[in-house]
C-alpha cells in the first residue's frame, strides 16, 4: 500500500494525540514546515512515548495509522541539530520505530511504618 520510495519524516516535538487528520496536517505545515499532501509519511508521538500517529496523503485522501504500546515505548530518532523539528528515516527505521523498545515496570509497594 505504501510505496517503498516514500519519504518519512518523524516529528521530534511531542504532539497532542487527540489530533486527527486535519490537526496533524496543520502540525505538518506549522511544526515541520512540510506539505502534508506531498505523499510523504509524517510520524508524530505523544510526550510519554506510548502513542504514535502516522499521517499519509495517498493522492485521494488522508490515511491515519494509530499505534499505542502498553509494555514498550517508541524511541524517536534524535535530531542532528538544535533546531531540527523532524528527522528523515527510511522504511527500515519506521519498522523499528513501530516495534518500540520494551520497558520494565516497577510495582509500587506500600511501606508500613
mmCIF file of N, CA and C in Angstrom, residues 2-107:
data_model
loop_
_atom_site.group_PDB
_atom_site.id
_atom_site.type_symbol
_atom_site.label_atom_id
_atom_site.label_comp_id
_atom_site.label_asym_id
_atom_site.label_seq_id
_atom_site.Cartn_x
_atom_site.Cartn_y
_atom_site.Cartn_z
ATOM 1 N N UNK A 2 1.867 1.315 0.857
ATOM 2 C CA UNK A 2 2.739 2.480 0.907
ATOM 3 C C UNK A 2 3.962 2.195 0.040
ATOM 4 N N UNK A 3 4.274 3.075 -0.910
ATOM 5 C CA UNK A 3 5.428 2.844 -1.782
ATOM 6 C C UNK A 3 6.743 2.804 -1.001
ATOM 7 N N UNK A 4 7.684 2.004 -1.463
ATOM 8 C CA UNK A 4 8.966 1.872 -0.763
ATOM 9 C C UNK A 4 9.834 3.116 -0.915
ATOM 10 N N UNK A 5 9.524 3.983 -1.867
ATOM 11 C CA UNK A 5 10.324 5.181 -2.107
ATOM 12 C C UNK A 5 9.810 6.409 -1.359
ATOM 13 N N UNK A 6 8.787 6.241 -0.549
ATOM 14 C CA UNK A 6 8.190 7.382 0.144
ATOM 15 C C UNK A 6 9.148 7.937 1.196
ATOM 16 N N UNK A 7 9.163 9.260 1.349
ATOM 17 C CA UNK A 7 9.970 9.900 2.387
ATOM 18 C C UNK A 7 9.203 9.829 3.706
ATOM 19 N N UNK A 8 9.930 9.643 4.804
ATOM 20 C CA UNK A 8 9.315 9.502 6.119
ATOM 21 C C UNK A 8 9.939 10.539 7.058
ATOM 22 N N UNK A 9 9.095 11.443 7.558
ATOM 23 C CA UNK A 9 9.528 12.482 8.480
ATOM 24 C C UNK A 9 9.008 12.151 9.872
ATOM 25 N N UNK A 10 9.878 12.155 10.866
ATOM 26 C CA UNK A 10 9.492 11.926 12.250
ATOM 27 C C UNK A 10 9.588 13.261 12.979
ATOM 28 N N UNK A 11 8.470 13.705 13.532
ATOM 29 C CA UNK A 11 8.441 14.945 14.303
ATOM 30 C C UNK A 11 9.113 14.696 15.645
ATOM 31 N N UNK A 12 10.080 15.532 16.005
ATOM 32 C CA UNK A 12 10.818 15.341 17.253
ATOM 33 C C UNK A 12 10.157 16.050 18.432
ATOM 34 N N UNK A 13 9.122 16.844 18.170
ATOM 35 C CA UNK A 13 8.383 17.525 19.233
ATOM 36 C C UNK A 13 7.125 16.725 19.555
ATOM 37 N N UNK A 14 6.832 16.475 20.835
ATOM 38 C CA UNK A 14 5.626 15.724 21.194
ATOM 39 C C UNK A 14 4.373 16.450 20.721
ATOM 40 N N UNK A 15 3.375 15.681 20.313
ATOM 41 C CA UNK A 15 2.118 16.238 19.821
ATOM 42 C C UNK A 15 0.946 15.684 20.626
ATOM 43 N N UNK A 16 -0.152 16.409 20.589
ATOM 44 C CA UNK A 16 -1.390 16.007 21.249
ATOM 45 C C UNK A 16 -2.028 14.886 20.427
ATOM 46 N N UNK A 17 -2.184 13.721 21.025
ATOM 47 C CA UNK A 17 -2.716 12.576 20.291
ATOM 48 C C UNK A 17 -4.238 12.626 20.122
ATOM 49 N N UNK A 18 -4.874 13.680 20.602
ATOM 50 C CA UNK A 18 -6.302 13.860 20.315
ATOM 51 C C UNK A 18 -6.495 14.429 18.920
ATOM 52 N N UNK A 19 -5.415 14.899 18.311
ATOM 53 C CA UNK A 19 -5.495 15.433 16.953
ATOM 54 C C UNK A 19 -5.784 14.310 15.972
ATOM 55 N N UNK A 20 -6.543 14.652 14.955
ATOM 56 C CA UNK A 20 -6.851 13.683 13.915
ATOM 57 C C UNK A 20 -6.276 14.193 12.597
ATOM 58 N N UNK A 21 -6.936 13.894 11.507
ATOM 59 C CA UNK A 21 -6.441 14.214 10.169
ATOM 60 C C UNK A 21 -6.060 15.685 10.017
ATOM 61 N N UNK A 22 -7.012 16.575 10.230
ATOM 62 C CA UNK A 22 -6.775 17.997 9.980
ATOM 63 C C UNK A 22 -5.780 18.596 10.965
ATOM 64 N N UNK A 23 -5.848 18.195 12.226
ATOM 65 C CA UNK A 23 -4.918 18.706 13.226
ATOM 66 C C UNK A 23 -3.488 18.293 12.946
ATOM 67 N N UNK A 24 -3.288 17.058 12.518
ATOM 68 C CA UNK A 24 -1.942 16.603 12.202
ATOM 69 C C UNK A 24 -1.449 17.186 10.882
ATOM 70 N N UNK A 25 -2.364 17.419 9.943
ATOM 71 C CA UNK A 25 -1.980 18.099 8.704
ATOM 72 C C UNK A 25 -1.513 19.518 9.013
ATOM 73 N N UNK A 26 -2.188 20.185 9.943
ATOM 74 C CA UNK A 26 -1.790 21.524 10.363
ATOM 75 C C UNK A 26 -0.424 21.485 11.056
ATOM 76 N N UNK A 27 -0.193 20.499 11.902
ATOM 77 C CA UNK A 27 1.107 20.347 12.563
ATOM 78 C C UNK A 27 2.205 20.074 11.537
ATOM 79 N N UNK A 28 1.877 19.349 10.489
ATOM 80 C CA UNK A 28 2.844 19.083 9.424
ATOM 81 C C UNK A 28 3.303 20.383 8.797
ATOM 82 N N UNK A 29 2.352 21.281 8.557
ATOM 83 C CA UNK A 29 2.688 22.589 7.964
ATOM 84 C C UNK A 29 3.410 23.490 8.967
ATOM 85 N N UNK A 30 2.848 23.639 10.173
ATOM 86 C CA UNK A 30 3.355 24.613 11.134
ATOM 87 C C UNK A 30 4.618 24.155 11.858
ATOM 88 N N UNK A 31 4.672 22.927 12.270
ATOM 89 C CA UNK A 31 5.808 22.442 13.061
ATOM 90 C C UNK A 31 6.937 21.950 12.166
ATOM 91 N N UNK A 32 6.588 21.154 11.157
ATOM 92 C CA UNK A 32 7.614 20.553 10.307
ATOM 93 C C UNK A 32 7.956 21.387 9.081
ATOM 94 N N UNK A 33 7.063 22.310 8.710
ATOM 95 C CA UNK A 33 7.310 23.119 7.518
ATOM 96 C C UNK A 33 7.217 22.326 6.232
ATOM 97 N N UNK A 34 6.394 21.279 6.225
ATOM 98 C CA UNK A 34 6.233 20.401 5.062
ATOM 99 C C UNK A 34 4.799 20.458 4.557
ATOM 100 N N UNK A 35 4.600 20.033 3.332
ATOM 101 C CA UNK A 35 3.265 19.947 2.746
ATOM 102 C C UNK A 35 2.684 18.572 3.071
ATOM 103 N N UNK A 36 1.567 18.518 3.826
ATOM 104 C CA UNK A 36 1.009 17.212 4.192
ATOM 105 C C UNK A 36 0.489 16.414 2.999
ATOM 106 N N UNK A 37 0.276 17.078 1.873
ATOM 107 C CA UNK A 37 -0.208 16.385 0.667
ATOM 108 C C UNK A 37 0.921 16.033 -0.301
ATOM 109 N N UNK A 38 2.147 16.003 0.185
ATOM 110 C CA UNK A 38 3.301 15.718 -0.666
ATOM 111 C C UNK A 38 3.458 14.233 -0.969
ATOM 112 N N UNK A 39 2.746 13.384 -0.225
ATOM 113 C CA UNK A 39 2.889 11.942 -0.406
ATOM 114 C C UNK A 39 3.856 11.318 0.584
ATOM 115 N N UNK A 40 4.474 12.144 1.425
ATOM 116 C CA UNK A 40 5.394 11.639 2.440
ATOM 117 C C UNK A 40 4.608 11.153 3.653
ATOM 118 N N UNK A 41 5.252 10.344 4.478
ATOM 119 C CA UNK A 41 4.681 9.917 5.751
ATOM 120 C C UNK A 41 5.167 10.866 6.836
ATOM 121 N N UNK A 42 4.256 11.242 7.730
ATOM 122 C CA UNK A 42 4.606 12.125 8.835
ATOM 123 C C UNK A 42 4.264 11.416 10.134
ATOM 124 N N UNK A 43 5.274 11.211 10.974
ATOM 125 C CA UNK A 43 5.137 10.433 12.197
ATOM 126 C C UNK A 43 5.155 11.383 13.397
ATOM 127 N N UNK A 44 4.154 11.222 14.279
ATOM 128 C CA UNK A 44 4.027 12.045 15.472
ATOM 129 C C UNK A 44 3.876 11.138 16.686
ATOM 130 N N UNK A 45 4.481 11.528 17.801
ATOM 131 C CA UNK A 45 4.365 10.764 19.046
ATOM 132 C C UNK A 45 3.921 11.700 20.165
ATOM 133 N N UNK A 46 3.385 11.106 21.217
ATOM 134 C CA UNK A 46 2.995 11.909 22.376
ATOM 135 C C UNK A 46 4.193 12.069 23.313
ATOM 136 N N UNK A 47 4.013 12.850 24.367
ATOM 137 C CA UNK A 47 5.093 13.179 25.298
ATOM 138 C C UNK A 47 5.637 11.936 26.010
ATOM 139 N N UNK A 48 4.766 11.023 26.387
ATOM 140 C CA UNK A 48 5.201 9.832 27.122
ATOM 141 C C UNK A 48 5.831 8.770 26.238
ATOM 142 N N UNK A 49 5.641 8.879 24.928
ATOM 143 C CA UNK A 49 6.247 7.924 24.016
ATOM 144 C C UNK A 49 5.502 6.609 23.909
ATOM 145 N N UNK A 50 4.235 6.604 24.283
ATOM 146 C CA UNK A 50 3.441 5.375 24.209
ATOM 147 C C UNK A 50 2.439 5.383 23.046
ATOM 148 N N UNK A 51 2.181 6.554 22.474
ATOM 149 C CA UNK A 51 1.242 6.649 21.356
ATOM 150 C C UNK A 51 1.933 7.275 20.152
ATOM 151 N N UNK A 52 1.565 6.774 18.986
ATOM 152 C CA UNK A 52 2.173 7.235 17.746
ATOM 153 C C UNK A 52 1.094 7.342 16.690
ATOM 154 N N UNK A 53 1.180 8.372 15.877
ATOM 155 C CA UNK A 53 0.270 8.532 14.736
ATOM 156 C C UNK A 53 1.096 8.830 13.499
ATOM 157 N N UNK A 54 0.679 8.213 12.389
ATOM 158 C CA UNK A 54 1.345 8.417 11.110
ATOM 159 C C UNK A 54 0.304 8.941 10.134
ATOM 160 N N UNK A 55 0.601 10.091 9.531
ATOM 161 C CA UNK A 55 -0.298 10.720 8.565
ATOM 162 C C UNK A 55 0.295 10.565 7.178
ATOM 163 N N UNK A 56 -0.553 10.176 6.217
ATOM 164 C CA UNK A 56 -0.096 9.987 4.839
ATOM 165 C C UNK A 56 -1.199 10.389 3.879
ATOM 166 N N UNK A 57 -0.854 11.174 2.876
ATOM 167 C CA UNK A 57 -1.761 11.549 1.798
ATOM 168 C C UNK A 57 -1.443 10.642 0.624
ATOM 169 N N UNK A 58 -2.411 9.834 0.188
ATOM 170 C CA UNK A 58 -2.160 8.878 -0.898
ATOM 171 C C UNK A 58 -2.624 9.379 -2.257
ATOM 172 N N UNK A 59 -2.997 10.638 -2.341
ATOM 173 C CA UNK A 59 -3.455 11.203 -3.608
ATOM 174 C C UNK A 59 -4.962 11.359 -3.657
ATOM 175 N N UNK A 60 -5.682 10.574 -2.876
ATOM 176 C CA UNK A 60 -7.138 10.651 -2.867
ATOM 177 C C UNK A 60 -7.695 11.035 -1.508
ATOM 178 N N UNK A 61 -6.839 11.013 -0.496
ATOM 179 C CA UNK A 61 -7.275 11.350 0.856
ATOM 180 C C UNK A 61 -6.207 10.981 1.860
ATOM 181 N N UNK A 62 -6.445 11.360 3.103
ATOM 182 C CA UNK A 62 -5.504 11.066 4.172
ATOM 183 C C UNK A 62 -5.730 9.656 4.721
ATOM 184 N N UNK A 63 -4.631 9.041 5.104
ATOM 185 C CA UNK A 63 -4.648 7.786 5.854
ATOM 186 C C UNK A 63 -3.988 8.078 7.190
ATOM 187 N N UNK A 64 -4.589 7.586 8.263
ATOM 188 C CA UNK A 64 -4.048 7.814 9.598
ATOM 189 C C UNK A 64 -3.843 6.469 10.275
ATOM 190 N N UNK A 65 -2.600 6.191 10.623
ATOM 191 C CA UNK A 65 -2.244 4.976 11.333
ATOM 192 C C UNK A 65 -2.010 5.352 12.785
ATOM 193 N N UNK A 66 -2.687 4.675 13.699
ATOM 194 C CA UNK A 66 -2.535 4.935 15.138
ATOM 195 C C UNK A 66 -1.998 3.680 15.802
ATOM 196 N N UNK A 67 -1.033 3.865 16.706
ATOM 197 C CA UNK A 67 -0.477 2.724 17.431
ATOM 198 C C UNK A 67 -0.222 3.152 18.875
ATOM 199 N N UNK A 68 -0.624 2.285 19.801
ATOM 200 C CA UNK A 68 -0.407 2.533 21.224
ATOM 201 C C UNK A 68 0.268 1.299 21.814
ATOM 202 N N UNK A 69 1.326 1.535 22.557
ATOM 203 C CA UNK A 69 2.058 0.443 23.187
ATOM 204 C C UNK A 69 1.726 0.391 24.671
ATOM 205 N N UNK A 70 1.691 -0.820 25.220
ATOM 206 C CA UNK A 70 1.397 -0.995 26.633
ATOM 207 C C UNK A 70 2.625 -1.419 27.431
ATOM 208 N N UNK A 71 3.516 -2.185 26.833
ATOM 209 C CA UNK A 71 4.686 -2.698 27.546
ATOM 210 C C UNK A 71 5.984 -2.243 26.885
ATOM 211 N N UNK A 72 5.896 -1.157 26.122
ATOM 212 C CA UNK A 72 7.079 -0.642 25.420
ATOM 213 C C UNK A 72 6.895 0.853 25.175
ATOM 214 N N UNK A 73 7.963 1.475 24.697
ATOM 215 C CA UNK A 73 7.939 2.888 24.347
ATOM 216 C C UNK A 73 8.444 3.061 22.925
ATOM 217 N N UNK A 74 7.959 4.104 22.264
ATOM 218 C CA UNK A 74 8.502 4.458 20.959
ATOM 219 C C UNK A 74 9.769 5.267 21.194
ATOM 220 N N UNK A 75 10.848 4.853 20.583
ATOM 221 C CA UNK A 75 12.115 5.569 20.716
ATOM 222 C C UNK A 75 12.334 6.368 19.433
ATOM 223 N N UNK A 76 12.077 7.675 19.531
ATOM 224 C CA UNK A 76 12.211 8.545 18.373
ATOM 225 C C UNK A 76 13.680 8.808 18.079
ATOM 226 N N UNK A 77 14.015 8.944 16.797
ATOM 227 C CA UNK A 77 15.404 9.285 16.461
ATOM 228 C C UNK A 77 15.728 10.693 16.945
ATOM 229 N N UNK A 78 16.969 10.918 17.280
ATOM 230 C CA UNK A 78 17.421 12.219 17.772
ATOM 231 C C UNK A 78 17.770 13.131 16.592
ATOM 232 N N UNK A 79 17.393 14.409 16.685
ATOM 233 C CA UNK A 79 17.757 15.350 15.611
ATOM 234 C C UNK A 79 19.257 15.635 15.627
ATOM 235 N N UNK A 80 19.789 15.992 14.469
ATOM 236 C CA UNK A 80 21.222 16.280 14.351
ATOM 237 C C UNK A 80 21.576 17.644 14.947
ATOM 238 N N UNK A 81 20.700 18.637 14.728
ATOM 239 C CA UNK A 81 20.966 19.985 15.220
ATOM 240 C C UNK A 81 19.990 20.379 16.306
ATOM 241 N N UNK A 82 20.195 21.554 16.883
ATOM 242 C CA UNK A 82 19.329 22.015 17.957
ATOM 243 C C UNK A 82 17.952 22.444 17.464
ATOM 244 N N UNK A 83 17.860 22.919 16.229
ATOM 245 C CA UNK A 83 16.591 23.451 15.742
ATOM 246 C C UNK A 83 15.822 22.461 14.869
ATOM 247 N N UNK A 84 16.312 21.250 14.723
ATOM 248 C CA UNK A 84 15.628 20.267 13.880
ATOM 249 C C UNK A 84 14.334 19.827 14.537
ATOM 250 N N UNK A 85 13.239 20.022 13.840
ATOM 251 C CA UNK A 85 11.933 19.601 14.342
ATOM 252 C C UNK A 85 11.517 18.262 13.767
ATOM 253 N N UNK A 86 12.300 17.773 12.809
ATOM 254 C CA UNK A 86 11.992 16.470 12.234
ATOM 255 C C UNK A 86 13.274 15.770 11.821
ATOM 256 N N UNK A 87 13.162 14.455 11.718
ATOM 257 C CA UNK A 87 14.259 13.612 11.273
ATOM 258 C C UNK A 87 13.713 12.744 10.148
ATOM 259 N N UNK A 88 14.474 12.582 9.084
ATOM 260 C CA UNK A 88 14.067 11.731 7.970
ATOM 261 C C UNK A 88 14.626 10.331 8.211
ATOM 262 N N UNK A 89 13.753 9.323 8.120
ATOM 263 C CA UNK A 89 14.175 7.932 8.278
ATOM 264 C C UNK A 89 13.741 7.141 7.054
ATOM 265 N N UNK A 90 14.228 5.916 6.925
ATOM 266 C CA UNK A 90 13.810 5.048 5.830
ATOM 267 C C UNK A 90 12.768 4.055 6.343
ATOM 268 N N UNK A 91 12.317 3.171 5.470
ATOM 269 C CA UNK A 91 11.248 2.245 5.865
ATOM 270 C C UNK A 91 11.705 1.251 6.930
ATOM 271 N N UNK A 92 12.991 0.933 6.957
ATOM 272 C CA UNK A 92 13.510 0.037 7.991
ATOM 273 C C UNK A 92 13.514 0.743 9.345
ATOM 274 N N UNK A 93 13.836 2.028 9.335
ATOM 275 C CA UNK A 93 13.768 2.817 10.558
ATOM 276 C C UNK A 93 12.343 2.925 11.067
ATOM 277 N N UNK A 94 11.384 3.032 10.134
ATOM 278 C CA UNK A 94 9.979 3.086 10.523
ATOM 279 C C UNK A 94 9.539 1.768 11.145
ATOM 280 N N UNK A 95 9.978 0.662 10.577
ATOM 281 C CA UNK A 95 9.646 -0.655 11.130
ATOM 282 C C UNK A 95 10.172 -0.780 12.556
ATOM 283 N N UNK A 96 11.405 -0.361 12.773
ATOM 284 C CA UNK A 96 11.994 -0.418 14.113
ATOM 285 C C UNK A 96 11.263 0.511 15.071
ATOM 286 N N UNK A 97 10.896 1.689 14.591
ATOM 287 C CA UNK A 97 10.178 2.651 15.421
ATOM 288 C C UNK A 97 8.825 2.105 15.847
ATOM 289 N N UNK A 98 8.091 1.504 14.914
ATOM 290 C CA UNK A 98 6.766 0.962 15.219
ATOM 291 C C UNK A 98 6.826 -0.212 16.185
ATOM 292 N N UNK A 99 7.938 -0.923 16.212
ATOM 293 C CA UNK A 99 8.103 -2.053 17.121
ATOM 294 C C UNK A 99 8.210 -1.595 18.574
ATOM 295 N N UNK A 100 8.867 -0.464 18.784
ATOM 296 C CA UNK A 100 9.027 0.055 20.137
ATOM 297 C C UNK A 100 10.167 -0.612 20.876
ATOM 298 N N UNK A 101 10.448 -0.082 22.050
ATOM 299 C CA UNK A 101 11.507 -0.598 22.911
ATOM 300 C C UNK A 101 10.848 -1.078 24.195
ATOM 301 N N UNK A 102 11.017 -2.351 24.555
ATOM 302 C CA UNK A 102 10.383 -2.874 25.771
ATOM 303 C C UNK A 102 10.821 -2.106 27.020
ATOM 304 N N UNK A 103 9.894 -1.968 27.945
ATOM 305 C CA UNK A 103 10.197 -1.324 29.222
ATOM 306 C C UNK A 103 9.865 -2.295 30.343
ATOM 307 N N UNK A 104 10.469 -2.053 31.467
ATOM 308 C CA UNK A 104 10.132 -2.831 32.654
ATOM 309 C C UNK A 104 9.432 -1.900 33.620
ATOM 310 N N UNK A 105 8.308 -2.336 34.095
ATOM 311 C CA UNK A 105 7.541 -1.530 35.038
ATOM 312 C C UNK A 105 7.821 -2.016 36.441
ATOM 313 N N UNK A 106 8.057 -1.077 37.316
ATOM 314 C CA UNK A 106 8.256 -1.414 38.726
ATOM 315 C C UNK A 106 6.949 -1.237 39.446
ATOM 316 N N UNK A 107 6.606 -2.208 40.233
ATOM 317 C CA UNK A 107 5.368 -2.119 41.011
ATOM 318 C C UNK A 107 5.599 -1.266 42.232
#
